[in-house]
Amino acid sequence: MGTSGSKGIDGAGGPGGEAAGVGAGGGGAEVGEGGAAAEAWHGGAQLYVSLKMENARISGDLVPHVYGSEPIIGCWDPARALGMERELASMWELSFVVPPDHETLDFKFLLKPKDAATPCIIEEGPTRLLTGGMLEGDVRAALFKLNGDDEMLEFRVFNKADIVSPLELAASWRVYKENFQPSKVRGIPDISINVAPAHATEEGSAATLELDLEHYVVPAPTAPPNEYAANLAATPASLIQTEACTNDMLLSDGIQSPSTVSADSEGFSNHKKNIEAWATDSSKKLQTSGIIESKSVGTFTPLQKPDGQKGLFVDRGVGSPKLPKSASACSLASGLSFGSAKTMPEAAGAVAAAAVADRLHGSKEDQKLAIVLVGLPARGKTFTAVKLTRYLRWLGHETRHFNVGKYRRLKHGANQSADFFRDDNPEGIEARNEVAALAMEDMIDWMHGGGQVGIFDATNSTRKRRHMLMKMAEGNCKIIFLETICNDPSIIEKNIRLKIQQSPDYADQPDYIAGLQDFMERLTNYEKVYEPVGEGSYIKMIDMIKGQCGQLQVNNISGYLPGRIVFFLVNSHLTPRPILLTRHGESLHNVRGRVGGDTVLSEAGELYAKKLSNFIEKRLKSEKTATIWTSTLQRTILTASPIVGFPKIQWRALDEINSGVCDGMTYEEIKKVMPEEFESRRKDKLRYRYPRGESYLDVIQRLEPVIIELERQRAPVVVISHQAVLRALYAYFADRPLREVPDIEMPLHTIIEIQMGVTGVEEKRYKLMD
């Protein structure tokens, strides 16, 4: 009997390659773009499973059905079996969603006559088992006995599974319209797909928005720095005079962040070389970005499998994997102060408590981590370093970017020709190794002063250089090499052009052609001696700069924070696309000055919803696809309701900060009834947690899956959410210190457009209403 089946999961294993493994220990596992290991996914990743049956002789009166255990059907009653859809004349299909780590499902096929009075025909043989989205064993044919035992009907069975996110599913109109409807069993899920209204925007609303979108542009409160990315790296402490050192920089916790190691640091100051401070004209050469290394302890969300997911996916609806919680449920150590008169609240699973527990009890190996970039020039090392630094800072990890090129320019000047980088120039080699050692020493000094993750940005193209760095790191920090490899000539050409236009190395070279010739000679000098990474712990990013057919190879990677870094890198790319952030239209609670709630829109809010719909229609009219994200609160859903033509997704993670017992109160009422709470919030809005509610740090923790999904998206996304949530999201893109999050300006009826691309993050604001 003919049987056939597809046992592979596209992008995650099967005939196309073994399943990706981001595991501990060696092995050099590969993670293809879009094909991370199932256990590495969280925050909504699912298996899209397709079951198909084929038989050219099937009678038109018999419709194939499926019945069985949760989460496919949840009932062995043939009367409640799910009907398969006709895909072709001889092919029937049933598709559904399960979590990647779902328990084994058992089911059977049956043929259900259109005439309800006729009994169903159940397939012969044992119950079928589905594990990991795939049928166990050899995929056998489905056999049905017709007319007693006189006739046997045979179907070929096919099975396929893909790892996808519900957001990607929403972008497919066929799946969106036909297969995935919000579950009616669990109520509002963490992530659900909303059917867009069929009606168009009310007549006359289009006239309320002028055709010229630029008419609504307003300046951002703080313009993002328009600088070469490497200039935003840490200011070299070992190459400037003591008076210029930033010893006074304070973390948002009130912890001092030293730029040089303390003289009484045991066992460490002896390794420091006696280097004479190199005086510079700070007005010309030391142009710092003005960004203070000011971060607080924050969230720690481990990569873990969603727990307890049995029965989350029913009625063929999109279910909702639980958002990951902090692995640490311990309370804050008693009496631990963070430079504030108010101690942080004690609460099981608190974000700040998890951070402190990690610092006090975490593995020393993971406490000090050096990510050492490796790669030829113009391969995206600095942009990758900037993105990773921004992500880790936003999560509350003390992270600093050390760019060796910045050290070289301060020590030896910016106008070094290509000869300086020749492999047969001993003076040049010695000078470059010297500044690399200085940068490494500065990074280790900073780590001994409280820093956690250092991003060491340089070519580091030879084993000899990398061995030098590993020797310096012994006993001080763990090194993971991050190698960026790009084989796309068009991307390399674009990066070279940006390098010549933006890098201080060519600031004094007015002739672009001369600069290009010099850079190409420099690149040739590096290519002659380049040795790919094969030693130690490493991550290789191969052709991932645009995320197309890229690979992420990992070797000897273990631990919580390295795993988190791998997960971020495998989901990020540099494909240009806009992300639009906006608050909901004005609600009745906004009018009354009340906190939280779930009220409807005011008249002004309804008008904004119409204007927003018209704006999105004009702004995204040239885009092939886009998605609209809202919270599960009705004021955001109502704001999005006039928007047509795009799928809408509701995230519980985008709900407003939970104000607990203060929900529905005005701040005046809180001040009168709970003066101590009001004063605690005034003193420290970042860490203050409403009684039975949340803090801003809690909000940041639950937003991490949203950030990962925003990084993964290659099409525009419109996020309609709330003030506290959008402050946290905006702080990520703008690389704002955590202490500033509660005070970021996020006005009503204003759209913030974040343009993400290879040149970094650009911002534009549109104010549609006063």
Coordinates of C-alpha atoms in Angstrom, one line a residue, residues 100-325:
P100 CA 6.8 23.3 20.2
D101 CA 7.1 21.3 23.4
H102 CA 3.5 20.0 23.3
E103 CA 2.8 16.6 24.9
T104 CA 2.0 13.7 22.6
L105 CA -1.4 14.0 20.9
D106 CA -3.5 11.0 19.8
F107 CA -6.1 11.2 17.1
K108 CA -7.7 9.3 14.2
F109 CA -9.2 10.2 10.9
L110 CA -12.8 9.5 10.0
L111 CA -15.1 9.9 7.1
K112 CA -18.3 11.8 7.9
P113 CA -21.2 11.5 5.4
K114 CA -23.1 14.6 4.6
D115 CA -26.2 12.7 5.5
A116 CA -26.3 13.0 9.3
A117 CA -28.3 9.8 9.6
T118 CA -25.5 7.7 8.1
P119 CA -22.9 6.4 10.6
C120 CA -19.3 7.8 10.5
I121 CA -16.6 5.5 9.1
I122 CA -13.5 5.5 11.4
E123 CA -10.1 4.6 10.0
E124 CA -8.7 1.1 10.7
G125 CA -5.6 0.5 12.8
P126 CA -4.2 2.0 16.0
T127 CA -4.5 5.6 17.2
R128 CA -2.1 8.0 15.5
L129 CA 0.4 9.8 17.7
L130 CA 1.7 13.3 17.1
T131 CA 4.9 14.5 18.9
G132 CA 6.8 17.7 18.2
G133 CA 4.3 18.5 15.4
M134 CA 5.2 15.3 13.6
L135 CA 3.6 11.8 13.3
E136 CA 5.5 9.1 15.1
G137 CA 6.9 6.2 13.1
D138 CA 6.4 5.6 9.4
V139 CA 3.4 7.6 8.1
R140 CA 1.0 4.9 7.2
A141 CA -2.0 5.2 4.9
A142 CA -5.4 5.8 6.3
L143 CA -7.7 2.8 5.5
F144 CA -11.5 2.9 5.7
K145 CA -13.9 -0.1 5.3
L146 CA -16.9 0.7 3.1
N147 CA -20.1 -1.3 2.8
G148 CA -19.0 -3.7 5.5
D149 CA -15.9 -5.5 4.6
D150 CA -16.5 -5.6 0.9
E151 CA -14.6 -2.4 -0.1
M152 CA -11.5 -0.6 1.2
L153 CA -10.8 3.1 0.7
E154 CA -7.2 4.2 1.0
F155 CA -5.8 7.7 1.6
R156 CA -2.2 8.8 1.4
V157 CA -1.3 10.8 4.5
F158 CA 1.0 13.8 4.6
N159 CA 2.3 15.7 7.6
K160 CA 4.3 18.9 7.8
A161 CA 5.2 21.3 10.6
D162 CA 6.8 24.8 10.7
I163 CA 8.1 26.8 13.6
V164 CA 6.5 30.2 13.3
S165 CA 5.2 33.0 15.5
P166 CA 1.5 34.0 15.6
L167 CA 2.6 37.4 14.2
E168 CA 3.9 35.7 11.0
L169 CA 0.7 33.7 10.8
A170 CA -1.3 36.9 10.9
A171 CA 0.6 38.2 7.9
S172 CA -0.8 35.4 5.8
W173 CA -4.3 36.3 4.8
R174 CA -5.3 32.7 4.0
V175 CA -4.2 31.5 7.4
Y176 CA -5.5 34.6 9.1
K177 CA -9.0 34.4 7.6
E178 CA -9.6 30.7 7.5
N179 CA -7.7 28.9 10.2
F180 CA -7.0 31.0 13.2
Q181 CA -9.7 32.5 15.3
P182 CA -9.3 33.6 19.0
S183 CA -10.0 30.8 21.4
K184 CA -13.4 31.0 23.0
V185 CA -12.4 28.7 25.9
R186 CA -9.7 30.6 27.7
G187 CA -11.1 34.1 27.3
I188 CA -8.5 36.7 26.2
P189 CA -5.2 34.9 25.4
D190 CA -1.8 36.5 25.8
I191 CA -1.6 36.7 22.0
S192 CA -4.6 36.6 19.7
I193 CA -5.4 37.4 16.1
N194 CA -8.3 39.8 15.7
V195 CA -10.5 39.8 12.6
A196 CA -10.4 43.3 11.0
P197 CA -13.8 45.0 10.7
A198 CA -15.4 44.6 7.2
H199 CA -16.7 48.2 7.2
A200 CA -14.7 51.1 5.8
T201 CA -13.8 54.3 7.6
E202 CA -16.8 56.6 8.0
E203 CA -17.5 59.0 5.2
G204 CA -15.7 62.3 5.4
S205 CA -13.0 61.1 7.8
A206 CA -10.4 61.1 5.0
A207 CA -10.7 64.8 4.6
T208 CA -9.6 65.3 8.2
L209 CA -6.0 64.4 7.3
E210 CA -4.1 66.4 4.7
L211 CA -2.4 64.5 1.9
D212 CA 1.0 65.9 3.0
L213 CA 2.0 63.8 5.9
E214 CA 5.0 66.1 6.5
H215 CA 2.5 68.8 7.6
Y216 CA 2.1 66.9 10.9
V217 CA 5.8 66.4 11.6
V218 CA 6.8 67.8 15.0
P219 CA 10.4 67.8 16.5
A220 CA 11.3 65.0 19.0
P221 CA 12.0 66.2 22.5
T222 CA 15.6 65.0 22.3
A223 CA 17.0 64.4 18.9
P224 CA 19.0 61.1 18.6
P225 CA 22.7 61.6 18.1
N226 CA 23.7 61.7 14.5
E227 CA 27.2 60.3 15.0
Y228 CA 29.4 57.5 13.7
A229 CA 28.4 54.5 15.8
A230 CA 31.9 53.8 17.1
N231 CA 32.0 57.3 18.6
L232 CA 29.2 56.3 20.9
A233 CA 31.5 53.7 22.5
A234 CA 33.1 54.1 25.9
T235 CA 35.5 57.0 26.3
P236 CA 39.1 55.6 26.6
A237 CA 40.0 56.0 30.2
S238 CA 43.7 55.0 29.8
L239 CA 44.4 57.6 27.1
I240 CA 43.1 60.8 28.7
Q241 CA 44.3 62.8 31.6
T242 CA 43.0 61.9 35.1
E243 CA 41.0 65.2 35.2
A244 CA 39.1 64.1 32.1
C245 CA 38.2 60.7 33.4
T246 CA 34.5 60.2 34.1
N247 CA 34.9 59.0 37.6
D248 CA 31.8 60.9 38.7
M249 CA 29.4 59.1 36.4
L250 CA 26.7 57.6 38.5
L251 CA 24.5 54.7 37.7
S252 CA 20.8 55.3 38.1
D253 CA 21.0 53.2 41.3
G254 CA 23.5 55.7 42.8
I255 CA 26.4 53.3 42.3
Q256 CA 29.6 55.0 41.2
S257 CA 30.9 53.7 37.8
P258 CA 34.7 54.1 38.0
S259 CA 36.7 54.6 34.8
T260 CA 39.9 53.4 36.3
V261 CA 40.6 50.6 38.8
S262 CA 40.9 51.5 42.4
A263 CA 44.4 51.5 43.8
D264 CA 43.5 49.1 46.5
S265 CA 41.9 46.5 44.2
E266 CA 43.6 43.3 45.3
G267 CA 45.4 41.3 42.8
F268 CA 44.5 43.4 39.8
S269 CA 46.2 46.8 39.8
N270 CA 49.6 45.0 39.4
H271 CA 48.7 43.9 35.8
K272 CA 48.2 47.5 34.7
K273 CA 50.9 49.0 32.6
N274 CA 52.4 52.3 33.5
I275 CA 51.1 54.3 30.6
E276 CA 51.7 58.0 30.4
A277 CA 48.5 59.9 29.9
W278 CA 48.3 61.2 26.4
A279 CA 47.0 64.8 26.4
T280 CA 44.6 65.7 23.7
D281 CA 42.8 68.8 22.5
S282 CA 39.4 67.8 23.8
S283 CA 37.6 70.3 21.7
K284 CA 38.8 68.6 18.5
K285 CA 39.6 65.0 19.2
L286 CA 37.7 64.0 22.3
Q287 CA 34.1 64.6 21.2
T288 CA 32.1 62.4 23.5
S289 CA 28.5 61.6 22.7
G290 CA 27.1 63.0 25.9
I291 CA 25.6 59.7 26.7
I292 CA 26.2 58.8 30.3
E293 CA 26.7 55.2 31.2
S294 CA 23.7 55.3 33.5
K295 CA 21.8 52.1 34.0
S296 CA 20.1 50.3 36.8
V297 CA 19.7 46.7 37.7
G298 CA 16.8 45.3 35.9
T299 CA 15.0 42.3 34.5
F300 CA 16.3 38.8 34.1
T301 CA 14.0 36.6 32.0
P302 CA 15.6 33.2 31.3
L303 CA 15.1 31.4 28.0
Q304 CA 12.8 28.6 29.2
K305 CA 10.1 26.5 27.8
P306 CA 6.6 27.6 28.5
D307 CA 5.1 25.6 31.3
G308 CA 1.7 24.0 31.6
Q309 CA 0.5 24.4 28.1
K310 CA -1.9 21.5 27.9
G311 CA -5.2 22.5 26.5
L312 CA -4.1 26.0 25.5
F313 CA -4.9 25.5 21.8
V314 CA -8.5 24.5 21.2
D315 CA -11.2 25.0 18.6
R316 CA -8.5 25.5 16.0
G317 CA -7.9 28.9 17.6
V318 CA -4.6 30.7 18.2
G319 CA -3.7 29.8 21.8
S320 CA -1.4 31.7 24.0
P321 CA 1.8 30.3 25.5
K322 CA 2.5 31.8 28.8
L323 CA 4.9 34.6 28.9
P324 CA 8.2 33.6 30.6
K325 CA 8.6 34.6 34.2

